[in-house]
GROMACS .gro file of C-alpha atoms in nm:
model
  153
    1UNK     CA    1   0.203   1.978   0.529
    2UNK     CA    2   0.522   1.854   0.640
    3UNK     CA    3   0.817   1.804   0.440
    4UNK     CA    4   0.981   1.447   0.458
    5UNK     CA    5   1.304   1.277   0.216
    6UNK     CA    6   1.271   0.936   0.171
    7UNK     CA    7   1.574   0.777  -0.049
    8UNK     CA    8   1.441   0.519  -0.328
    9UNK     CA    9   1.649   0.304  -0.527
   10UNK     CA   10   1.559   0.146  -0.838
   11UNK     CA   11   1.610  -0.240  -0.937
   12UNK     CA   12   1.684  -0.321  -1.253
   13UNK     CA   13   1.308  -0.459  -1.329
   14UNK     CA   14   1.214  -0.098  -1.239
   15UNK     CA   15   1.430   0.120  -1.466
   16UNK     CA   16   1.248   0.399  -1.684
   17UNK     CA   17   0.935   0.375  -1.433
   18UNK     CA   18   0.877   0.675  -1.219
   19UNK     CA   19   0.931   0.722  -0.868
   20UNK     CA   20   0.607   0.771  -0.647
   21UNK     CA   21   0.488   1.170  -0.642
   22UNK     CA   22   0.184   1.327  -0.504
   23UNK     CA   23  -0.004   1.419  -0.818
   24UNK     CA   24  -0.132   1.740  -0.639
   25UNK     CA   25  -0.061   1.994  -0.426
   26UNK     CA   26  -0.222   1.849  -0.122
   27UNK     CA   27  -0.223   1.484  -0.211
   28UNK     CA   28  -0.128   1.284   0.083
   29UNK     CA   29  -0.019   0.974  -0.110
   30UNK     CA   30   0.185   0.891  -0.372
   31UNK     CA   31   0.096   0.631  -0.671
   32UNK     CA   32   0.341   0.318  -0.687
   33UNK     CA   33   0.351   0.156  -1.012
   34UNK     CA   34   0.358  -0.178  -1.148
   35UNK     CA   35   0.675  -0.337  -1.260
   36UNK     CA   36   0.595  -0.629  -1.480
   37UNK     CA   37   0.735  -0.690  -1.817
   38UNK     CA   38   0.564  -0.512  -2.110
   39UNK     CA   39   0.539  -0.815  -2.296
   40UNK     CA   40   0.377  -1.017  -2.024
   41UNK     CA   41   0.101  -0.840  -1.808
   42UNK     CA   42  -0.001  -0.961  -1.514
   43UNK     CA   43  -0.401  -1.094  -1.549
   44UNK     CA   44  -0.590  -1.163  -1.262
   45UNK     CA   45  -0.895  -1.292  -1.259
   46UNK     CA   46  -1.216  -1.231  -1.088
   47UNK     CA   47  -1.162  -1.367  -0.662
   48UNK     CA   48  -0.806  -1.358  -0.773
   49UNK     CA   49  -0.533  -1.209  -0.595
   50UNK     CA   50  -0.127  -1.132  -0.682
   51UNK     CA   51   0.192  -0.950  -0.544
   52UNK     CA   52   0.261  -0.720  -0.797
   53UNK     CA   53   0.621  -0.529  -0.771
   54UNK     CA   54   0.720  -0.213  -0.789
   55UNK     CA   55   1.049  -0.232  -0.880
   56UNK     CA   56   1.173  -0.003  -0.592
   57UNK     CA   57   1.336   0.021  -0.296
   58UNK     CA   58   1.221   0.275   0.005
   59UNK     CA   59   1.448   0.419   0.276
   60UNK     CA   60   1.130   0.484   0.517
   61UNK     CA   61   1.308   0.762   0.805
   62UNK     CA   62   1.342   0.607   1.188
   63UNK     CA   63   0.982   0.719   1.388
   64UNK     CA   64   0.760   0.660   1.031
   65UNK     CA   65   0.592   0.387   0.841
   66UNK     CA   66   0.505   0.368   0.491
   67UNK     CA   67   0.136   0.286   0.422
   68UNK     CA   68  -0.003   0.087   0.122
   69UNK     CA   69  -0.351   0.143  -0.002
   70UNK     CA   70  -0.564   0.092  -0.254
   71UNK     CA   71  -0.655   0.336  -0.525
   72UNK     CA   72  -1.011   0.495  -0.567
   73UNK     CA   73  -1.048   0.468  -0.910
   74UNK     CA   74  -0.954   0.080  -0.951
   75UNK     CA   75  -1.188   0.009  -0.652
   76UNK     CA   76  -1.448   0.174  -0.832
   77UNK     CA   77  -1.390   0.085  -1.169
   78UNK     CA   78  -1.259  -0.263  -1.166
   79UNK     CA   79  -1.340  -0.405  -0.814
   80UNK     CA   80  -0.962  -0.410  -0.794
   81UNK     CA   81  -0.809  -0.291  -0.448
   82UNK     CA   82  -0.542  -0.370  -0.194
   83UNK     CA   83  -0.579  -0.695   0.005
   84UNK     CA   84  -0.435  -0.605   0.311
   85UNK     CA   85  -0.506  -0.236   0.327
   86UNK     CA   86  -0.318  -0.076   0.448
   87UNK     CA   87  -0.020  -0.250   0.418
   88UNK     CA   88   0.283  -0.149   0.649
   89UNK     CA   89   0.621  -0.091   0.528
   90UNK     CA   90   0.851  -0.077   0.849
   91UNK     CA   91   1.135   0.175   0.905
   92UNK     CA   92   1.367  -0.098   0.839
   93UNK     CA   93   1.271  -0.257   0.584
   94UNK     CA   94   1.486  -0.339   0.262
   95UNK     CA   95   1.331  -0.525   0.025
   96UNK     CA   96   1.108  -0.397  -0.278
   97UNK     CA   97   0.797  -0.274  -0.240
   98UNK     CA   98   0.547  -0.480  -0.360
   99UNK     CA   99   0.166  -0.494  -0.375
  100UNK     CA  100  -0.080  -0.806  -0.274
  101UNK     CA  101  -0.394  -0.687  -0.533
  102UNK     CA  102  -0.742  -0.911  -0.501
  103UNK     CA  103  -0.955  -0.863  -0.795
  104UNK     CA  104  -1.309  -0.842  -0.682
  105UNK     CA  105  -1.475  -0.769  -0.948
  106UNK     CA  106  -1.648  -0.985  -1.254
  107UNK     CA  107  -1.424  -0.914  -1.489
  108UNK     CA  108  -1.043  -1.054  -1.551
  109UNK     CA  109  -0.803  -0.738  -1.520
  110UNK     CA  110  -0.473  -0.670  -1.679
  111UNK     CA  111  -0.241  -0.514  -1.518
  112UNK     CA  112   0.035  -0.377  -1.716
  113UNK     CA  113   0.377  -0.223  -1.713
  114UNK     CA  114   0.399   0.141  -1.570
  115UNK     CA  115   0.008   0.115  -1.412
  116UNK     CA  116  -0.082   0.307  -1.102
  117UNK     CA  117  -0.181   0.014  -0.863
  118UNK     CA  118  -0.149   0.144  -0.526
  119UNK     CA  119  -0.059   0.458  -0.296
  120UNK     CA  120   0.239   0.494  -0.077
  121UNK     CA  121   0.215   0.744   0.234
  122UNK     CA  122   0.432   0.765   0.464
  123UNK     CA  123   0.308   0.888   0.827
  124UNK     CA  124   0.467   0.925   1.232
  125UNK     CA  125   0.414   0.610   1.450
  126UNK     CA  126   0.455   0.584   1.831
  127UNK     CA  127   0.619   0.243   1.904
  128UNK     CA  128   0.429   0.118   2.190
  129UNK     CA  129   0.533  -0.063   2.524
  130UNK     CA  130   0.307  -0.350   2.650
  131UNK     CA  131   0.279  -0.367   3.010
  132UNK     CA  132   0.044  -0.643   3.235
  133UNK     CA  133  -0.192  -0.477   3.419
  134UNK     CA  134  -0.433  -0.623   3.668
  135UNK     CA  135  -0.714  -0.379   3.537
  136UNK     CA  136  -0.757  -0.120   3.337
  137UNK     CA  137  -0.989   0.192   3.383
  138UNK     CA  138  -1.374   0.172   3.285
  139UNK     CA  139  -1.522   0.364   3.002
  140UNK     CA  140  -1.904   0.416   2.917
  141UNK     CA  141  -1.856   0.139   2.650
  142UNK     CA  142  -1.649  -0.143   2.834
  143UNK     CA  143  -1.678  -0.441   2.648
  144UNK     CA  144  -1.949  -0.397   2.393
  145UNK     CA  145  -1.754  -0.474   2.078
  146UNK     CA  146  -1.833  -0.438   1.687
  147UNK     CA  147  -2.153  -0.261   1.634
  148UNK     CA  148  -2.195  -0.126   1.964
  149UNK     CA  149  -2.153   0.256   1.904
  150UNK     CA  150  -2.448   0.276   1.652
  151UNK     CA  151  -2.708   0.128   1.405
  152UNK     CA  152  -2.745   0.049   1.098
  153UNK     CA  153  -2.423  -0.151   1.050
   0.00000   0.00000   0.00000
């Protein structure tokens, strides 16, 4: 496992909440937490959806990303996961890190102050160039698109 710094800064909404860590040894994510008020959770109700902040500020290194996904146990438990999973968070980006959660389960959920809602990883990306081409070289598959490698769905 590689090594990797990323500077975070805290806004003022986000003081006394911790930073993201991997909770183990090997965990390739790290859990962002919610920043709302404790007096005023955030509900949201079943086929709703919110941006939920974190209350921090990431320094993501030239050459990565930071990825935003959901978290097993809310997906499980509450129907609760990360709308557009996985979110990108671009090298040079600025602004606090916050969290667009869809509630798809049958039940309102509250979302309070300090509550794991999300992981943050932060991987390598290759920066591609676009060229026009006049063709492009055959595979096996060619154009078959979703569904075309197997059955059963």
């Amino acid at each position: 496992m590689v090594a990797l710094t990323v500077p975070v800064r805290r806004l003022p909404h986000g003081q006394g909440l911790p930073l993201p860590a991997p909770q183990s040894a090997e965990a390739a994510g790290a859990d962002l937490v919610a920043a709302v008020p404790v007096d005023d959770p955030l509900i949201l109700p079943p086929g709703g959806r919110a941006l939920v902040p974190t209350g921090i500020v990431v320094e993501i290194p030239s050459g990565f990303e930071g990825q935003v996904r959901p978290r097993s146990g809310l997906a499980v438990n509450h129907g609760v996961t990360v709308l557009n999973a996985p979110g990108t968070i671009d090298a040079d980006y600025r602004g606090e890190l916050r969290v667009v959660l869809i509630n798809h389960g049958s039940e309102p959920f509250r979302i309070e102050r300090g509550m794991r809602i999300a992981q943050l990883l932060v991987a390598p990306v290759a920066q591609a160039a676009f060229e026009p081409a006049t063709a492009l070289s055959s595979t096996d598959r060619g154009d078959s698109g979703f569904g075309s490698t197997g059955t059963g769905g």
